[in-house]
CSV table of C-alpha atoms in Angstrom, one decimal:
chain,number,residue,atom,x,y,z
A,1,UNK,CA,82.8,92.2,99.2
A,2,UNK,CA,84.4,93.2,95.9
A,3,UNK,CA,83.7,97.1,96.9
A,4,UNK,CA,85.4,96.8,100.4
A,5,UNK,CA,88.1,94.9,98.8
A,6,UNK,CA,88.8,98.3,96.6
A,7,UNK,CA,88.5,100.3,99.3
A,8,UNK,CA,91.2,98.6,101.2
A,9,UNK,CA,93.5,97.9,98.9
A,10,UNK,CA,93.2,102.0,97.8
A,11,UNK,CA,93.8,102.4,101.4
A,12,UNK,CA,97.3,100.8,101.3
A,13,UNK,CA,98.0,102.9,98.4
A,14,UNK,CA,98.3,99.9,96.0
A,15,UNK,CA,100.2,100.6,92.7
A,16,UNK,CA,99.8,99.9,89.2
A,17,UNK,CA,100.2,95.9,88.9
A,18,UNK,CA,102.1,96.3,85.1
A,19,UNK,CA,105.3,97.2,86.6
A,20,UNK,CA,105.7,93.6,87.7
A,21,UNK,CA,108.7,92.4,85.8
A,22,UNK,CA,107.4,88.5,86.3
A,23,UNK,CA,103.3,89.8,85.3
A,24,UNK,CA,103.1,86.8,82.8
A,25,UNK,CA,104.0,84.4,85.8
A,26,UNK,CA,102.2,85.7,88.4
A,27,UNK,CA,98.8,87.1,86.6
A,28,UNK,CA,95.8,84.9,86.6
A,29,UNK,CA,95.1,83.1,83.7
A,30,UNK,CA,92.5,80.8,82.3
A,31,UNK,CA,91.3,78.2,84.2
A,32,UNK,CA,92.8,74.6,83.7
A,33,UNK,CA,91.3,71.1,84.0
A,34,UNK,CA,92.7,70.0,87.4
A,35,UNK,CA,94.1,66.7,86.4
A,36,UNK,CA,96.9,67.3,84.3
A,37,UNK,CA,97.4,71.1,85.2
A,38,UNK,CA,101.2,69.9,86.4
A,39,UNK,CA,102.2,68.4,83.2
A,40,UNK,CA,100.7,71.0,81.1
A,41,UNK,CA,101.9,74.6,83.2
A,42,UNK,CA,104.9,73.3,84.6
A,43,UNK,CA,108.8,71.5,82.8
A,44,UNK,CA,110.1,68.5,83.7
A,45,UNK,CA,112.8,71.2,85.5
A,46,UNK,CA,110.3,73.0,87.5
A,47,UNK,CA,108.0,69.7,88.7
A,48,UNK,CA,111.6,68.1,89.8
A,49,UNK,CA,112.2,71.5,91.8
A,50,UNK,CA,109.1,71.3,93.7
A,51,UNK,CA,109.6,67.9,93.8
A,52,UNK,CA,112.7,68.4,95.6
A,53,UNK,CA,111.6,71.3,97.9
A,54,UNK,CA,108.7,70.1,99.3
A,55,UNK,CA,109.2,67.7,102.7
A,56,UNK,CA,105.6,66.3,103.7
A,57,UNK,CA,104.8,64.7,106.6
A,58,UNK,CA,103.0,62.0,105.0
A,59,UNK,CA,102.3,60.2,101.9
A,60,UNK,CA,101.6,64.1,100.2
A,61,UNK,CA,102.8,64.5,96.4
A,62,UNK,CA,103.7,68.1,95.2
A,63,UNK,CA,101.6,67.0,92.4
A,64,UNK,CA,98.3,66.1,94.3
A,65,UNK,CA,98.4,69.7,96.0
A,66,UNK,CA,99.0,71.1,92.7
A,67,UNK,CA,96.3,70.0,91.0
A,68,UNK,CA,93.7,70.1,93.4
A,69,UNK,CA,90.8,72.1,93.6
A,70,UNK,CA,91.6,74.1,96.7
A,71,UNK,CA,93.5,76.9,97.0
A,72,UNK,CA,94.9,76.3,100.9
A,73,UNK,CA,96.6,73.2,99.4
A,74,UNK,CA,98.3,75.4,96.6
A,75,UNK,CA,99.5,77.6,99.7
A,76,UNK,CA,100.7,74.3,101.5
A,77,UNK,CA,102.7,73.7,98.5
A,78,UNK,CA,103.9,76.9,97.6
A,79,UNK,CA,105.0,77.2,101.7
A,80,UNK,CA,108.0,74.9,101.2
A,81,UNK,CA,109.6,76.8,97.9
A,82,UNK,CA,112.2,78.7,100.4
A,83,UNK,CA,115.2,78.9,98.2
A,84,UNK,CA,115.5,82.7,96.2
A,85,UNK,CA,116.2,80.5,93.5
A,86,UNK,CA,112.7,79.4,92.9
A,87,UNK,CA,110.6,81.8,94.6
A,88,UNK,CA,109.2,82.3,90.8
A,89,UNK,CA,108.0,78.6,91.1
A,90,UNK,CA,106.0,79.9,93.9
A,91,UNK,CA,104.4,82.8,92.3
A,92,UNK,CA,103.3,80.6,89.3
A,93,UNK,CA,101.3,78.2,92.0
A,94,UNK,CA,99.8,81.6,93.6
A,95,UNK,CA,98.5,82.4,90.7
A,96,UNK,CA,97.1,79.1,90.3
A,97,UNK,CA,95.6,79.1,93.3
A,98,UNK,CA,94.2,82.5,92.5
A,99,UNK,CA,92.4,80.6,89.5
A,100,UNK,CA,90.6,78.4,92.5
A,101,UNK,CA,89.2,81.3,94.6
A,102,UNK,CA,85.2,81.5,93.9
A,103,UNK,CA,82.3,82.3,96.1
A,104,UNK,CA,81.5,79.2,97.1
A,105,UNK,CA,85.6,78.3,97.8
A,106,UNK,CA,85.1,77.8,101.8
A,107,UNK,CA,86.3,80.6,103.9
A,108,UNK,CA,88.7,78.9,106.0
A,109,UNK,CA,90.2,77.5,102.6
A,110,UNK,CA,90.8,81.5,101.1
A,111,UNK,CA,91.4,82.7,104.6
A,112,UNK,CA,94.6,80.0,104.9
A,113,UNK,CA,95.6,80.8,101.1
A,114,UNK,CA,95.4,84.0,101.4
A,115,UNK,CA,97.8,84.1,104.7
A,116,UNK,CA,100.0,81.7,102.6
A,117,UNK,CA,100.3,83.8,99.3
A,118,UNK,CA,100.8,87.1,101.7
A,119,UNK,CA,103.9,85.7,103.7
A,120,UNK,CA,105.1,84.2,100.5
A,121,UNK,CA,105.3,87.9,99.2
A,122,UNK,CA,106.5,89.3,101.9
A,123,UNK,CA,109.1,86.8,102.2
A,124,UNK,CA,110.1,88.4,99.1
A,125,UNK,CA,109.8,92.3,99.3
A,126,UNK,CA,113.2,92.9,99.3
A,127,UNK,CA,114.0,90.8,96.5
A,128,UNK,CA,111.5,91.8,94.0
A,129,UNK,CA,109.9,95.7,93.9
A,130,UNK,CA,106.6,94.3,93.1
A,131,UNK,CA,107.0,91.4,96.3
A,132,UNK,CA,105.6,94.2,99.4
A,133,UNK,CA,102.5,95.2,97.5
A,134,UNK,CA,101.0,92.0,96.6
A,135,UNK,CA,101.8,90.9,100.1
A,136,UNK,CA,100.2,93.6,101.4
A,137,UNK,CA,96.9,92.6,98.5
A,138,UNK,CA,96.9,89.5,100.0
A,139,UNK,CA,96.6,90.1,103.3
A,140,UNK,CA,93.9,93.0,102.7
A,141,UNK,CA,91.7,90.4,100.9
A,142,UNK,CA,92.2,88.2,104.4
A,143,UNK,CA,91.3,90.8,106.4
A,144,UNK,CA,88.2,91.4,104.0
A,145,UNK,CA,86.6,87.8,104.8
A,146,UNK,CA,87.7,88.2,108.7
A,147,UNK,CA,84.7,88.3,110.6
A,148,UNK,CA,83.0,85.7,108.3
A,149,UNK,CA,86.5,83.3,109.0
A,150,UNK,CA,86.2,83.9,113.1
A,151,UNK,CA,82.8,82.9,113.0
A,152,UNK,CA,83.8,79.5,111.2
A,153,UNK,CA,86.8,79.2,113.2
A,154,UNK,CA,84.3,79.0,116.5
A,155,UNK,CA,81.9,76.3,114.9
A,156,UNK,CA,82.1,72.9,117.1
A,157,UNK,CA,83.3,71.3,113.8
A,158,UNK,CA,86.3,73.5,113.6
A,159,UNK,CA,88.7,75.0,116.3
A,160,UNK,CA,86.6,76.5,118.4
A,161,UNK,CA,88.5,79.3,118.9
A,162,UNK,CA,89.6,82.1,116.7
A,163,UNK,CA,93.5,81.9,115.8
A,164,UNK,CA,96.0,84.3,115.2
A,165,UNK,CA,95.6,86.5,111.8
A,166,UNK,CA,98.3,86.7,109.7
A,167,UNK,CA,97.1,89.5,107.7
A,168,UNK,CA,96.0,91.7,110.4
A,169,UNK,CA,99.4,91.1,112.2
A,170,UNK,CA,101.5,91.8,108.8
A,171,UNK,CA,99.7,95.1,108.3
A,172,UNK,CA,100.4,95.9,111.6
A,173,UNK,CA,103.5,95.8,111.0
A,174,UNK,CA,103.9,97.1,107.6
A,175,UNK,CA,102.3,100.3,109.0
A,176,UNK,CA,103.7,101.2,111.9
A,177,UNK,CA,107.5,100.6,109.7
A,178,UNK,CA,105.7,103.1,107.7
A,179,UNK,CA,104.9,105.6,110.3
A,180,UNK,CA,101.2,105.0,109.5
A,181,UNK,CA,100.2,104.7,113.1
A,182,UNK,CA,96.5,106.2,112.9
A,183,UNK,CA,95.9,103.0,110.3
A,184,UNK,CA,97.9,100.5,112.2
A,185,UNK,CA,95.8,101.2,115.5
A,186,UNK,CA,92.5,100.8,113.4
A,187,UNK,CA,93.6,97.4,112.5
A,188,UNK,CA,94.7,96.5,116.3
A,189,UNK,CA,91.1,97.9,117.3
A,190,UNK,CA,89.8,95.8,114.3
A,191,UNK,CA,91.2,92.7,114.6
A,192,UNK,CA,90.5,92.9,118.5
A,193,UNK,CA,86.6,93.3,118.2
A,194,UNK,CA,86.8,90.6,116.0
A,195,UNK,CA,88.5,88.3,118.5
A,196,UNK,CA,91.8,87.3,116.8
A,197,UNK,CA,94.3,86.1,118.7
A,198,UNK,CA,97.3,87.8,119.8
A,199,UNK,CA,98.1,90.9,122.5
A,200,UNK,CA,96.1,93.9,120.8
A,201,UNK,CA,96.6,95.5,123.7
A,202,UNK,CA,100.3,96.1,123.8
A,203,UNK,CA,100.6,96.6,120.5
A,204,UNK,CA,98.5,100.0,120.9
A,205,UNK,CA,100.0,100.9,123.4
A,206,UNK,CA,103.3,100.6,121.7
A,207,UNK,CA,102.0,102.4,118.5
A,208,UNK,CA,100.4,105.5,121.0
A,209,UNK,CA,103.4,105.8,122.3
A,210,UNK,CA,105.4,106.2,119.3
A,211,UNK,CA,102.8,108.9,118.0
A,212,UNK,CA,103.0,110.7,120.9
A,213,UNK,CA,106.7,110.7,121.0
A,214,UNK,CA,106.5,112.0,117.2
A,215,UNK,CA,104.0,114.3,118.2
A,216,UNK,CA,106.0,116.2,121.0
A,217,UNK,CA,108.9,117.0,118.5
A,218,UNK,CA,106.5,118.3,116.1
A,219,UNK,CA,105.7,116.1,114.1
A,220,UNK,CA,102.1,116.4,112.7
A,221,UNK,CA,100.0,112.7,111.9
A,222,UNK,CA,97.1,111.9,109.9
């Protein structure tokens, strides 16, 4: 897994993670006991922020996603930060949740994180020049665990049916913006053998048709 992970992310031309301005917020660091992580990583300030920002359903505490041991309830969490004001809040919980991804962290757990910390980051990219490439690491480490996360998905225990994909959609998206159509089909064609949900079919068809249209005023694609 770690060598296809490398492969992709040199594939979407990944750059070097230093020139991150908040690197001490965001980069992974030692692992903390659960209980009492919130107290001992985050102010009084910042746990009344998060407080504030996050709107549960039920009887959910910021702090109870914060310090447990899965990394989908850190992207729960992190989902309500909305305000530019405290997206750094946000990266500080990625990374946290970052901390919880192991081997044995169930795939449909990393699959939802992942999906979580990508639109988070992408949320971001024009805010922050760093933001668009770890959105885009994010969802290449989704789309590395796909096939293993459909198969879950169609288990009588869970939905039997395989969902939408955010990080397949996203990089969709991000390549065709960047003209990279040849890459953006090979994730439609990808993501459609796989099963995902959504209309794979249209969105070739859109993407041929913008090659072609490049290709008949000259312009030559990979």
């Amino acid at each position: 897994m770690k060598r296809m992970l490398d492969t992709f992310r040199r594939t979407v031309r990944l750059s070097d993670r230093q020139r991150d301005p908040l690197s001490a917020a965001v980069a992974p660091t030692a692992s903390h006991e659960a209980v009492g992580w919130w107290e001992k990583s985050l102010s009084w300030e910042e746990r009344n922020v998060i407080e504030d920002a996050f709107k549960p359903l039920g009887n959910i505490t910021a702090r109870s996603l914060a310090e447990s041991n899965s990394p989908q309830s850190i992207g729960n969490l992190v989902a309500h930060l909305k305000k530019k004001e405290i997206r750094h809040l946000g990266y500080v919980l990625i990374a946290r949740g970052d901390e919880l991804v192991q081997e044995e962290t169930p795939v449909t757990a990393k699959h939802f994180f992942f999906a979580q910390a990508g639109d988070f980051y992408y949320r971001w990219r024009d805010h922050d020049s760093f933001a668009l490439e770890r959105a885009i690491d994010y969802f290449a480490r989704q789309i590395v665990i796909a096939p293993e996360a459909a198969a879950k998905f169609l288990e009588p225990e869970n939905l039997e049916f395989i969902p939408a994909h955010a990080g397949y959609r996203q990089l969709r998206i991000i390549f065709e913006k960047q003209g990279r159509f040849s890459e953006a089909r090979k994730l439609c064609m990808k993501a459609k053998a796989q099963g995902w949900s959504d209309d794979w079919d249209k969105h070739i068809a859109r993407i041929d048709k913008k090659a072609a249209k490049l290709r008949s005023s000259g312009v030559v694609l990979d």
